[in-house]
Amino acid sequence: MSREALDLEINGIVQGVGFRPFVYNLACSFDLVGWVLNASDGVHIHIEGDRNRLDSFVGALHEKAPSMSRIDHIEIQDARAEGFTTFDIRMSESIARASTLVSPDIATCPQCAEELFDVQNRRYHYPFINCTQCGPRFTIIDALPYDRPFTSMKSFTMCPECDSEYRDPSDRRFHAQPDACFACGPQLTWTDSEGSETAFDLASSDALIARSTELLLQGGILAIKGLGGYHLACDATDEIAVQRLRDRKHRPIKPFALMVPSLEYARELCHVDAIEEEVLAGNVRPVVLLGRKSPGREGTEGIARNIAGDLHELGVMLPNTPLQHLLLAAVDRPLVMTSGNLSEEPILALDSEALGLLSSVADAFLANNRPIISRYDDSVVRVIDGVVIPVRRARGYAPSPIAIPAPLQSDSCVLACGPEQKNTFCFTRGKHAFVSQHLGDLENALTYAAWEDTVALYERLFELQPTRLSCDMHPEYLSTKWARAHESEELPLSAVQHHHAHIAAVTGEHDRSDRVIGVALDGTGLGDDGDVWGGEILLSDWCDYERFAHLATFPMPGGGSAIKNPSRMAYGVLLGCGLESHPGAAMLKGFLGENEEAVLRKMVERNLNCPKTSSAGRLLDSVAALCGVCTKATYDGEPAIALEAAIYDATTKEPVEDEFEEEACIRYAFTLEDGSPAVINPAPALLAVLEDLHEGCSPSIIAKRFHDALSTAIVEICLRAHEASGCDTVALGGGVFMNRYLFRNIRTTLEYRGLHVLFGKDLPANDGCISYGQAIVTLARECAATERKDQLCALPFQHRSSN
């Protein structure tokens, strides 16, 4: 029988997921010979044997690949048979100017979790147990290819037993790069509040877990080093401990995430459907926003009221690292598990950072001697109508690339610098967009430094060299200033309007180059006219847009201070509508400081530091202040979140019943004023709010009525845009669509009225998607200026924005 040979190059997420061991065992199962190795551009295979078996081998690569892998492309070439007698895993090689994809970190797999609690297993209670199917990946990689010498495991030499597993093709840890045990791997350390450090070995590991458990159950705060940074933990059933953490962390109200020991705990606290259960217990294990049950668990097992106040959702996650499994099993109750930082700062990853900045917060530090290369927060998702929607994309999802639509794939490497808040950046290369993990708000100096460090890491790891820059139009954003400082003839810059980027991010995900009706509802984005936009209806493609309609503009007395003080924003809105003297505004005026009403009136009359805004976020903030549900914002989005929460009955956690709903729909209706652009005027709805407040109507009923009225107005203006343009697709983007109630109402009603609705599924609706949208617009404009212009729709717009 003649022997034939093939050379294969496989691109995708094929390193750090057990792909080489999979190939080895697959080749042996078909009695084939040759070799496999990791290269910096993917996995290379030389395979020899009978043609039929070669064909079966290639087919099985797709069909049986490891669950965490992703094959993007296989290049196959006939090769010369070299007479190999075995199949081997070869040493990795580096290829200049080539790079493969990197797996995100993977939650502890069921097999490792079982071994972790098996008293007969040599890794019993080892806090760093892992295998080819789980454990750290991106957070420990310093260079490619993904081999131990290029990770933060390089200083840990495997003991004979681990080395034997590593070299045994039949073992689950065959070529598992972070493989380790008590004898040779990372070890836990304990540092008390005085800075005294103690290392723990095999004999004292259980004592350390017991010590941590004792501290937590006595109301202490523990800083825990995880895969991508530190967490701060405390007993979630202890209201005093939770308040102590809030006071020390300077986080007075913003909800905390919970880590629960099991799905059973999650089900007792919240409603958990089949998809939510799958996400909670899957191989990422993000924080999942779940609908709360009411009443909750009773007695000592119930969560503290100050975890999330009266909000109708809880952020819940299951243990995703071996150490978390050990701690949660020991405490057997929910723990607060929040990012290890002070409020509004990035998650801390360096031991020196954590010990320095968290010493006033934590009573002790449970750390280890394995360095973190890349800092990562926990990802946050929610499930709406069976669809998993990201809220914060980080651990477990990034840096898996997002697809670039086929017409935009090119040799250009765009670095899109992203927005000011909820920042991510984005690099493009060919068909891939590398959107970074959530980095936070860049006005914080530590976050900005982390942004620069992470850009440099991506450039080095993925061998990226930008040929074009992209940024937001706002000149004061730090990401914009950085881009303008690095702009040159060789590195041209394209500025992209904020809401255009929101819509382009959605249509880019869905590979829709045609014009769509874009609904961009958020808090802040600089418009072409210099106003603060945020309630926008656009006719948009990837290159450009027309502003078809927008919410009416209102003054923001004090600019940014009106965001932190929604009572100011509400008074500015009432002044804009001429409703400030209505008796229903009496409660709002009571929230204003002495003489503040007169000062605000003068500011608006004289146009002193009073930018105009069409922001849907600011409008919702204003209604929240009018109703008294939130008059001071302690975190981003708090007033609008509180207003949505008010819709839900405190006992049933279902939307409140409104016996006068039909009559209220008429009174609360927004007016749609014709023009170019059209104006969506909420003045009638605001008048109805004031009337209902004056009559003593509950804030819950008012909140529901206003949400319903806003939803109806958005649907109606989309139908007008459809009639005027012929577009039958609506793309929803912007942070307001983090509001489950609004998103569901608008989406379902638009679909009922016959329009097709797009929304982000890989990236959040909030500003976490902006960098990807900037990259899409920049690539499209470059494409439109080249010979490939015919691949994009050429649309006649009344408005043409500049590059």
Short mmCIF file of C-alpha atoms in Angstrom, two decimals, residues 273-722:
data_model
loop_
_atom_site.label_atom_id
_atom_site.label_comp_id
_atom_site.label_asym_id
_atom_site.label_seq_id
_atom_site.Cartn_x
_atom_site.Cartn_y
_atom_site.Cartn_z
CA ASP A 273 -34.01 29.19 33.22
CA ALA A 274 -32.28 26.46 31.21
CA ILE A 275 -30.08 28.85 29.21
CA GLU A 276 -29.07 30.84 32.29
CA GLU A 277 -28.19 27.56 34.01
CA GLU A 278 -26.05 26.55 31.05
CA VAL A 279 -24.17 29.86 31.13
CA LEU A 280 -23.71 29.78 34.92
CA ALA A 281 -22.23 26.27 34.87
CA GLY A 282 -20.41 26.44 31.53
CA ASN A 283 -16.73 26.80 30.71
CA VAL A 284 -16.68 30.62 31.12
CA ARG A 285 -18.80 31.12 34.25
CA PRO A 286 -19.42 34.87 33.98
CA VAL A 287 -21.54 36.94 36.31
CA VAL A 288 -25.13 36.37 35.13
CA LEU A 289 -27.77 38.99 35.89
CA LEU A 290 -30.73 36.99 37.16
CA GLY A 291 -34.25 37.97 38.15
CA ARG A 292 -34.59 37.92 41.94
CA LYS A 293 -37.06 35.75 43.75
CA SER A 294 -39.10 37.34 46.49
CA PRO A 295 -39.11 36.62 49.30
CA GLY A 296 -35.51 35.45 49.39
CA ARG A 297 -33.95 32.82 51.60
CA GLU A 298 -34.72 33.30 55.26
CA GLY A 299 -32.53 33.50 58.36
CA THR A 300 -28.77 33.30 58.29
CA GLU A 301 -28.79 31.91 54.76
CA GLY A 302 -30.53 34.93 53.22
CA ILE A 303 -28.38 37.55 51.50
CA ALA A 304 -27.86 40.92 53.09
CA ARG A 305 -30.26 43.62 51.94
CA ASN A 306 -27.38 45.99 51.09
CA ILE A 307 -26.01 43.65 48.39
CA ALA A 308 -28.27 45.12 45.70
CA GLY A 309 -30.93 47.15 47.52
CA ASP A 310 -34.32 46.95 45.87
CA LEU A 311 -33.03 46.10 42.41
CA HIS A 312 -34.93 43.35 40.64
CA GLU A 313 -31.77 41.58 39.47
CA LEU A 314 -28.81 39.96 41.20
CA GLY A 315 -25.42 39.38 39.61
CA VAL A 316 -24.59 35.74 40.33
CA MET A 317 -21.67 33.49 39.38
CA LEU A 318 -20.38 30.04 40.27
CA PRO A 319 -16.77 29.25 41.23
CA ASN A 320 -14.50 29.30 38.18
CA THR A 321 -11.09 28.55 39.73
CA PRO A 322 -9.99 25.70 42.01
CA LEU A 323 -9.36 28.10 44.90
CA GLN A 324 -12.87 29.50 44.56
CA HIS A 325 -14.26 25.95 44.59
CA LEU A 326 -12.40 25.26 47.82
CA LEU A 327 -13.49 28.48 49.53
CA LEU A 328 -17.13 28.22 48.55
CA ALA A 329 -17.29 24.60 49.63
CA ALA A 330 -15.82 25.58 52.99
CA VAL A 331 -18.07 28.57 53.73
CA ASP A 332 -21.16 26.93 52.18
CA ARG A 333 -22.91 30.23 51.65
CA PRO A 334 -22.85 33.06 49.12
CA LEU A 335 -19.90 35.43 49.13
CA VAL A 336 -19.64 38.94 47.77
CA MET A 337 -17.00 38.61 45.04
CA THR A 338 -16.19 42.04 43.65
CA SER A 339 -13.26 43.46 41.73
CA GLY A 340 -10.19 44.08 43.85
CA ASN A 341 -9.90 47.83 43.51
CA LEU A 342 -11.14 51.09 44.89
CA SER A 343 -14.24 52.49 43.24
CA GLU A 344 -13.75 53.45 39.56
CA GLU A 345 -10.18 52.08 39.42
CA PRO A 346 -8.99 49.09 37.36
CA ILE A 347 -8.83 45.61 38.84
CA LEU A 348 -5.47 45.13 40.55
CA ALA A 349 -3.21 42.34 39.26
CA LEU A 350 0.26 43.04 40.64
CA ASP A 351 0.90 41.88 44.20
CA SER A 352 2.66 45.12 45.07
CA GLU A 353 -0.31 47.13 43.74
CA ALA A 354 -2.80 45.10 45.72
CA LEU A 355 -0.87 45.21 48.98
CA GLY A 356 -0.36 48.94 48.63
CA LEU A 357 -3.82 50.03 47.49
CA LEU A 358 -6.03 47.48 49.23
CA SER A 359 -4.33 47.47 52.64
CA SER A 360 -7.02 49.83 53.93
CA VAL A 361 -9.78 47.61 52.54
CA ALA A 362 -8.83 43.98 53.15
CA ASP A 363 -8.18 42.36 56.52
CA ALA A 364 -5.93 39.78 54.85
CA PHE A 365 -4.62 38.76 51.43
CA LEU A 366 -4.90 35.24 50.02
CA ALA A 367 -2.42 35.40 47.15
CA ASN A 368 0.05 33.18 45.28
CA ASN A 369 3.44 33.31 43.59
CA ARG A 370 2.24 32.94 39.98
CA PRO A 371 2.44 36.32 38.19
CA ILE A 372 -0.53 37.67 36.23
CA ILE A 373 0.51 38.89 32.78
CA SER A 374 -2.81 40.46 31.73
CA ARG A 375 -5.44 41.86 34.10
CA TYR A 376 -9.02 40.74 33.53
CA ASP A 377 -12.30 41.52 35.26
CA ASP A 378 -15.14 39.03 35.41
CA SER A 379 -17.44 39.10 32.41
CA VAL A 380 -21.10 40.01 32.93
CA VAL A 381 -24.01 38.79 30.80
CA ARG A 382 -27.78 38.61 30.91
CA VAL A 383 -30.23 36.38 29.07
CA ILE A 384 -33.21 38.05 27.39
CA ASP A 385 -35.76 35.92 25.57
CA GLY A 386 -33.30 33.07 25.24
CA VAL A 387 -30.41 35.19 23.90
CA VAL A 388 -27.18 35.62 25.88
CA ILE A 389 -26.28 39.32 25.74
CA PRO A 390 -22.96 40.65 27.06
CA VAL A 391 -22.91 43.53 29.54
CA ARG A 392 -19.15 43.46 30.19
CA ARG A 393 -16.85 41.39 27.98
CA ALA A 394 -13.71 40.24 29.78
CA ARG A 395 -12.62 36.95 31.39
CA GLY A 396 -13.51 33.89 29.33
CA TYR A 397 -14.53 35.83 26.20
CA ALA A 398 -11.68 38.20 25.35
CA PRO A 399 -9.40 38.09 23.44
CA SER A 400 -11.37 35.75 21.14
CA PRO A 401 -11.67 37.81 17.95
CA ILE A 402 -14.86 39.24 16.47
CA ALA A 403 -15.30 38.71 12.74
CA ILE A 404 -14.59 41.51 10.28
CA PRO A 405 -17.20 41.51 7.49
CA ALA A 406 -15.80 40.03 4.27
CA PRO A 407 -15.94 43.26 2.21
CA LEU A 408 -13.79 45.03 4.79
CA GLN A 409 -11.07 42.42 5.21
CA SER A 410 -7.75 43.86 4.14
CA ASP A 411 -4.07 44.13 4.99
CA SER A 412 -4.73 47.32 6.95
CA CYS A 413 -4.24 47.14 10.70
CA VAL A 414 -6.55 49.62 12.39
CA LEU A 415 -6.09 50.53 16.04
CA ALA A 416 -9.44 51.91 17.19
CA CYS A 417 -8.84 53.62 20.52
CA GLY A 418 -12.37 53.43 21.89
CA PRO A 419 -14.37 55.78 24.14
CA GLU A 420 -13.68 57.44 27.48
CA GLN A 421 -15.95 55.26 29.63
CA LYS A 422 -16.25 51.46 29.63
CA ASN A 423 -13.25 51.53 27.33
CA THR A 424 -12.10 48.78 25.08
CA PHE A 425 -9.72 49.19 22.15
CA CYS A 426 -9.74 47.19 18.93
CA PHE A 427 -7.04 46.00 16.52
CA THR A 428 -7.94 44.63 13.10
CA ARG A 429 -6.00 42.09 11.07
CA GLY A 430 -7.50 40.45 8.01
CA LYS A 431 -10.76 38.82 9.02
CA HIS A 432 -10.25 39.33 12.76
CA ALA A 433 -11.02 42.20 15.12
CA PHE A 434 -9.23 41.86 18.44
CA VAL A 435 -11.44 43.74 20.87
CA SER A 436 -9.72 44.07 24.23
CA GLN A 437 -11.20 43.10 27.56
CA HIS A 438 -13.18 45.75 29.45
CA LEU A 439 -10.65 48.26 30.77
CA GLY A 440 -12.84 50.86 32.49
CA ASP A 441 -13.00 54.64 32.55
CA LEU A 442 -9.89 56.32 31.16
CA GLU A 443 -10.13 59.49 33.22
CA ASN A 444 -8.70 57.39 36.05
CA ALA A 445 -4.89 57.51 35.85
CA LEU A 446 -4.42 53.84 36.73
CA THR A 447 -6.94 52.79 34.10
CA TYR A 448 -5.25 54.90 31.46
CA ALA A 449 -1.89 53.32 32.34
CA ALA A 450 -3.50 49.87 32.10
CA TRP A 451 -4.89 50.86 28.69
CA GLU A 452 -1.43 51.75 27.38
CA ASP A 453 0.08 48.55 28.82
CA THR A 454 -2.64 46.38 27.29
CA VAL A 455 -2.30 48.01 23.86
CA ALA A 456 1.42 47.21 23.99
CA LEU A 457 0.70 43.61 25.06
CA TYR A 458 -1.69 43.03 22.15
CA GLU A 459 0.80 44.55 19.71
CA ARG A 460 3.53 42.24 20.96
CA LEU A 461 1.47 39.08 21.40
CA PHE A 462 -0.41 39.23 18.12
CA GLU A 463 2.44 40.92 16.21
CA LEU A 464 0.28 43.87 15.24
CA GLN A 465 1.60 47.08 13.71
CA PRO A 466 -1.13 49.69 13.16
CA THR A 467 -1.36 51.35 9.75
CA ARG A 468 -4.34 53.54 10.64
CA LEU A 469 -5.83 54.99 13.82
CA SER A 470 -9.45 55.60 14.73
CA CYS A 471 -10.97 57.53 17.63
CA ASP A 472 -14.06 59.30 18.94
CA MET A 473 -14.84 62.84 17.77
CA HIS A 474 -14.77 64.20 21.33
CA PRO A 475 -11.51 66.18 21.61
CA GLU A 476 -11.24 65.81 25.39
CA TYR A 477 -11.39 62.02 25.56
CA LEU A 478 -7.99 60.69 26.61
CA SER A 479 -8.20 57.98 23.96
CA THR A 480 -8.78 60.71 21.35
CA LYS A 481 -5.86 62.76 22.66
CA TRP A 482 -3.61 59.69 22.50
CA ALA A 483 -4.68 59.01 18.91
CA ARG A 484 -4.09 62.61 17.83
CA ALA A 485 -0.68 62.60 19.50
CA HIS A 486 0.32 59.51 17.48
CA GLU A 487 -1.25 60.60 14.17
CA SER A 488 1.20 61.02 11.29
CA GLU A 489 1.37 60.83 7.53
CA GLU A 490 2.27 57.15 7.87
CA LEU A 491 -0.39 56.62 10.52
CA PRO A 492 -3.51 58.53 9.44
CA LEU A 493 -6.39 59.10 11.84
CA SER A 494 -10.13 58.76 11.26
CA ALA A 495 -12.50 60.34 13.82
CA VAL A 496 -15.86 58.55 14.13
CA GLN A 497 -19.03 60.01 15.60
CA HIS A 498 -19.98 58.16 18.78
CA HIS A 499 -23.48 57.00 17.82
CA HIS A 500 -22.44 56.08 14.30
CA ALA A 501 -19.90 53.75 15.95
CA HIS A 502 -22.66 52.24 18.12
CA ILE A 503 -24.73 51.32 15.07
CA ALA A 504 -21.72 50.22 12.99
CA ALA A 505 -20.75 47.82 15.79
CA VAL A 506 -24.14 46.13 15.54
CA THR A 507 -24.25 45.98 11.75
CA GLY A 508 -20.61 44.88 11.63
CA GLU A 509 -21.41 41.92 13.86
CA HIS A 510 -24.27 40.98 11.53
CA ASP A 511 -22.33 41.65 8.29
CA ARG A 512 -24.89 44.22 7.08
CA SER A 513 -23.34 46.83 4.81
CA ASP A 514 -26.69 48.21 3.62
CA ARG A 515 -28.41 51.18 5.18
CA VAL A 516 -30.36 50.50 8.37
CA ILE A 517 -32.43 52.48 10.83
CA GLY A 518 -30.06 52.93 13.74
CA VAL A 519 -31.50 53.61 17.20
CA ALA A 520 -28.66 54.85 19.43
CA LEU A 521 -29.83 55.61 22.96
CA ASP A 522 -27.21 56.39 25.60
CA GLY A 523 -25.91 59.01 28.00
CA THR A 524 -23.25 60.99 26.19
CA GLY A 525 -21.74 61.35 22.74
CA LEU A 526 -20.51 64.46 20.97
CA GLY A 527 -22.65 65.33 17.97
CA ASP A 528 -21.71 67.03 14.72
CA ASP A 529 -23.43 70.21 15.87
CA GLY A 530 -21.47 70.38 19.13
CA ASP A 531 -24.41 69.29 21.28
CA VAL A 532 -24.36 66.22 23.49
CA TRP A 533 -26.28 63.56 21.58
CA GLY A 534 -27.83 60.42 23.01
CA GLY A 535 -31.36 59.96 21.66
CA GLU A 536 -30.60 59.35 17.98
CA ILE A 537 -32.45 57.80 15.07
CA LEU A 538 -29.95 57.45 12.23
CA LEU A 539 -30.11 56.18 8.68
CA SER A 540 -26.74 54.57 8.69
CA ASP A 541 -24.37 52.36 6.75
CA TRP A 542 -20.75 51.59 7.57
CA CYS A 543 -19.37 54.71 5.87
CA ASP A 544 -21.78 57.39 6.91
CA TYR A 545 -25.14 58.37 8.35
CA GLU A 546 -28.02 60.81 8.26
CA ARG A 547 -29.60 62.08 11.46
CA PHE A 548 -33.26 61.26 10.74
CA ALA A 549 -34.62 62.19 14.19
CA HIS A 550 -33.59 62.80 17.77
CA LEU A 551 -35.03 63.44 21.20
CA ALA A 552 -35.65 67.08 21.94
CA THR A 553 -32.65 68.87 23.39
CA PHE A 554 -32.59 70.19 26.93
CA PRO A 555 -30.05 72.23 28.91
CA MET A 556 -27.62 70.43 31.24
CA PRO A 557 -26.97 72.99 34.01
CA GLY A 558 -23.37 72.58 35.04
CA GLY A 559 -22.55 70.10 32.28
CA GLY A 560 -21.00 67.02 33.84
CA SER A 561 -22.28 67.92 37.30
CA ALA A 562 -25.84 67.40 36.01
CA ILE A 563 -24.92 63.75 35.38
CA LYS A 564 -23.87 63.26 38.99
CA ASN A 565 -26.81 65.34 40.24
CA PRO A 566 -29.88 64.22 38.29
CA SER A 567 -32.01 66.72 40.24
CA ARG A 568 -30.12 69.46 38.35
CA MET A 569 -30.73 67.65 35.09
CA ALA A 570 -34.43 67.28 35.89
CA TYR A 571 -34.77 70.99 36.64
CA GLY A 572 -33.02 71.82 33.36
CA VAL A 573 -35.49 69.57 31.51
CA LEU A 574 -38.46 71.26 33.21
CA LEU A 575 -37.07 74.69 32.34
CA GLY A 576 -36.72 73.54 28.73
CA CYS A 577 -40.38 72.49 28.69
CA GLY A 578 -41.68 75.48 30.66
CA LEU A 579 -42.92 73.12 33.40
CA GLU A 580 -40.74 74.26 36.28
CA SER A 581 -43.67 75.98 38.07
CA HIS A 582 -45.97 72.95 38.00
CA PRO A 583 -46.99 71.88 41.54
CA GLY A 584 -45.87 68.34 40.69
CA ALA A 585 -42.28 69.64 40.74
CA ALA A 586 -42.45 70.46 44.46
CA MET A 587 -40.64 67.28 45.53
CA LEU A 588 -37.83 67.92 43.05
CA LYS A 589 -37.34 71.46 44.34
CA GLY A 590 -37.04 70.05 47.84
CA PHE A 591 -34.03 68.03 46.69
CA LEU A 592 -32.23 71.13 45.41
CA GLY A 593 -29.94 73.01 47.77
CA GLU A 594 -30.62 76.44 49.19
CA ASN A 595 -30.77 79.02 46.38
CA GLU A 596 -29.85 76.26 43.89
CA GLU A 597 -33.10 76.69 41.95
CA ALA A 598 -32.37 80.37 41.33
CA VAL A 599 -28.77 79.63 40.34
CA LEU A 600 -29.85 76.92 37.90
CA ARG A 601 -32.44 79.22 36.36
CA LYS A 602 -29.84 81.93 35.78
CA MET A 603 -27.39 79.44 34.29
CA VAL A 604 -29.99 78.31 31.78
CA GLU A 605 -31.25 81.81 30.99
CA ARG A 606 -27.71 83.09 30.38
CA ASN A 607 -26.49 79.85 28.79
CA LEU A 608 -23.64 79.58 31.31
CA ASN A 609 -22.06 76.10 31.25
CA CYS A 610 -25.31 74.65 29.97
CA PRO A 611 -24.59 72.33 27.04
CA LYS A 612 -27.65 71.06 25.18
CA THR A 613 -28.35 67.36 25.18
CA SER A 614 -30.70 65.00 23.37
CA SER A 615 -29.66 62.12 25.62
CA ALA A 616 -32.16 59.38 26.42
CA GLY A 617 -30.03 58.50 29.45
CA ARG A 618 -30.30 62.03 30.83
CA LEU A 619 -34.05 62.03 30.19
CA LEU A 620 -34.47 58.84 32.22
CA ASP A 621 -32.22 60.31 34.93
CA SER A 622 -34.54 63.32 35.08
CA VAL A 623 -37.66 61.24 35.56
CA ALA A 624 -35.84 59.24 38.26
CA ALA A 625 -35.13 62.49 40.11
CA LEU A 626 -38.68 63.79 39.65
CA CYS A 627 -40.03 60.58 41.16
CA GLY A 628 -37.52 60.70 44.01
CA VAL A 629 -36.06 57.26 43.27
CA CYS A 630 -32.55 58.67 42.72
CA THR A 631 -31.42 62.26 43.21
CA LYS A 632 -27.64 61.70 43.43
CA ALA A 633 -25.72 59.36 41.15
CA THR A 634 -22.99 57.43 42.94
CA TYR A 635 -22.15 55.27 39.90
CA ASP A 636 -22.66 55.42 36.14
CA GLY A 637 -26.27 54.79 35.16
CA GLU A 638 -27.62 54.62 38.71
CA PRO A 639 -30.66 56.90 38.24
CA ALA A 640 -31.89 55.07 35.13
CA ILE A 641 -31.23 51.70 36.77
CA ALA A 642 -33.23 52.76 39.82
CA LEU A 643 -36.07 53.99 37.59
CA GLU A 644 -36.24 50.64 35.79
CA ALA A 645 -36.13 48.79 39.12
CA ALA A 646 -39.07 50.88 40.34
CA ILE A 647 -41.23 49.27 37.65
CA TYR A 648 -41.07 45.93 39.43
CA ASP A 649 -43.29 45.02 42.36
CA ALA A 650 -41.23 44.65 45.54
CA THR A 651 -42.90 41.34 46.40
CA THR A 652 -43.51 39.61 43.07
CA LYS A 653 -40.56 41.18 41.20
CA GLU A 654 -42.92 41.45 38.22
CA PRO A 655 -43.88 44.75 36.52
CA VAL A 656 -46.55 46.58 38.51
CA GLU A 657 -50.16 46.43 37.39
CA ASP A 658 -51.63 49.70 36.05
CA GLU A 659 -55.42 49.71 36.06
CA PHE A 660 -55.48 53.00 34.11
CA GLU A 661 -52.91 51.92 31.50
CA GLU A 662 -55.04 52.75 28.45
CA GLU A 663 -55.81 56.30 29.63
CA ALA A 664 -52.17 56.82 30.66
CA CYS A 665 -50.95 55.85 27.18
CA ILE A 666 -52.76 58.87 25.78
CA ARG A 667 -51.55 61.33 28.41
CA TYR A 668 -47.96 60.11 28.30
CA ALA A 669 -47.62 60.08 24.52
CA PHE A 670 -44.54 61.89 23.13
CA THR A 671 -45.12 64.21 20.17
CA LEU A 672 -43.26 63.62 16.90
CA GLU A 673 -42.44 66.91 15.24
CA ASP A 674 -41.69 66.88 11.52
CA GLY A 675 -38.41 68.31 10.32
CA SER A 676 -35.00 67.42 9.06
CA PRO A 677 -34.19 65.97 11.47
CA ALA A 678 -37.51 65.22 13.16
CA VAL A 679 -37.81 65.86 16.90
CA ILE A 680 -39.19 63.42 19.48
CA ASN A 681 -40.62 65.69 22.16
CA PRO A 682 -41.24 64.20 25.63
CA ALA A 683 -42.94 67.35 26.99
CA PRO A 684 -46.46 65.80 27.13
CA ALA A 685 -45.11 62.75 28.98
CA LEU A 686 -43.23 64.96 31.43
CA LEU A 687 -46.38 66.96 32.06
CA ALA A 688 -48.20 63.68 32.77
CA VAL A 689 -45.43 62.70 35.19
CA LEU A 690 -45.88 65.96 37.11
CA GLU A 691 -49.68 65.59 37.15
CA ASP A 692 -49.42 62.05 38.49
CA LEU A 693 -46.90 63.10 41.15
CA HIS A 694 -49.21 65.92 42.24
CA GLU A 695 -52.08 63.44 42.51
CA GLY A 696 -49.98 61.10 44.67
CA CYS A 697 -49.45 58.36 42.09
CA SER A 698 -46.75 55.86 43.05
CA PRO A 699 -43.29 56.17 41.49
CA SER A 700 -43.60 52.56 40.27
CA ILE A 701 -46.65 53.33 38.16
CA ILE A 702 -45.08 56.53 36.82
CA ALA A 703 -41.86 54.71 35.97
CA LYS A 704 -43.74 52.04 34.03
CA ARG A 705 -45.85 54.59 32.18
CA PHE A 706 -42.83 56.64 31.15
CA HIS A 707 -40.91 53.57 29.96
CA ASP A 708 -43.91 52.47 27.93
CA ALA A 709 -44.29 55.95 26.42
CA LEU A 710 -40.60 56.13 25.45
CA SER A 711 -40.80 52.66 23.89
CA THR A 712 -43.88 53.65 21.88
CA ALA A 713 -42.22 56.86 20.66
CA ILE A 714 -39.11 54.99 19.47
CA VAL A 715 -41.21 52.42 17.63
CA GLU A 716 -43.32 55.12 15.95
CA ILE A 717 -40.32 57.13 14.74
CA CYS A 718 -38.74 53.93 13.40
CA LEU A 719 -41.91 53.26 11.41
CA ARG A 720 -41.71 56.79 9.99
CA ALA A 721 -38.06 56.20 9.08
CA HIS A 722 -39.09 52.98 7.37
#
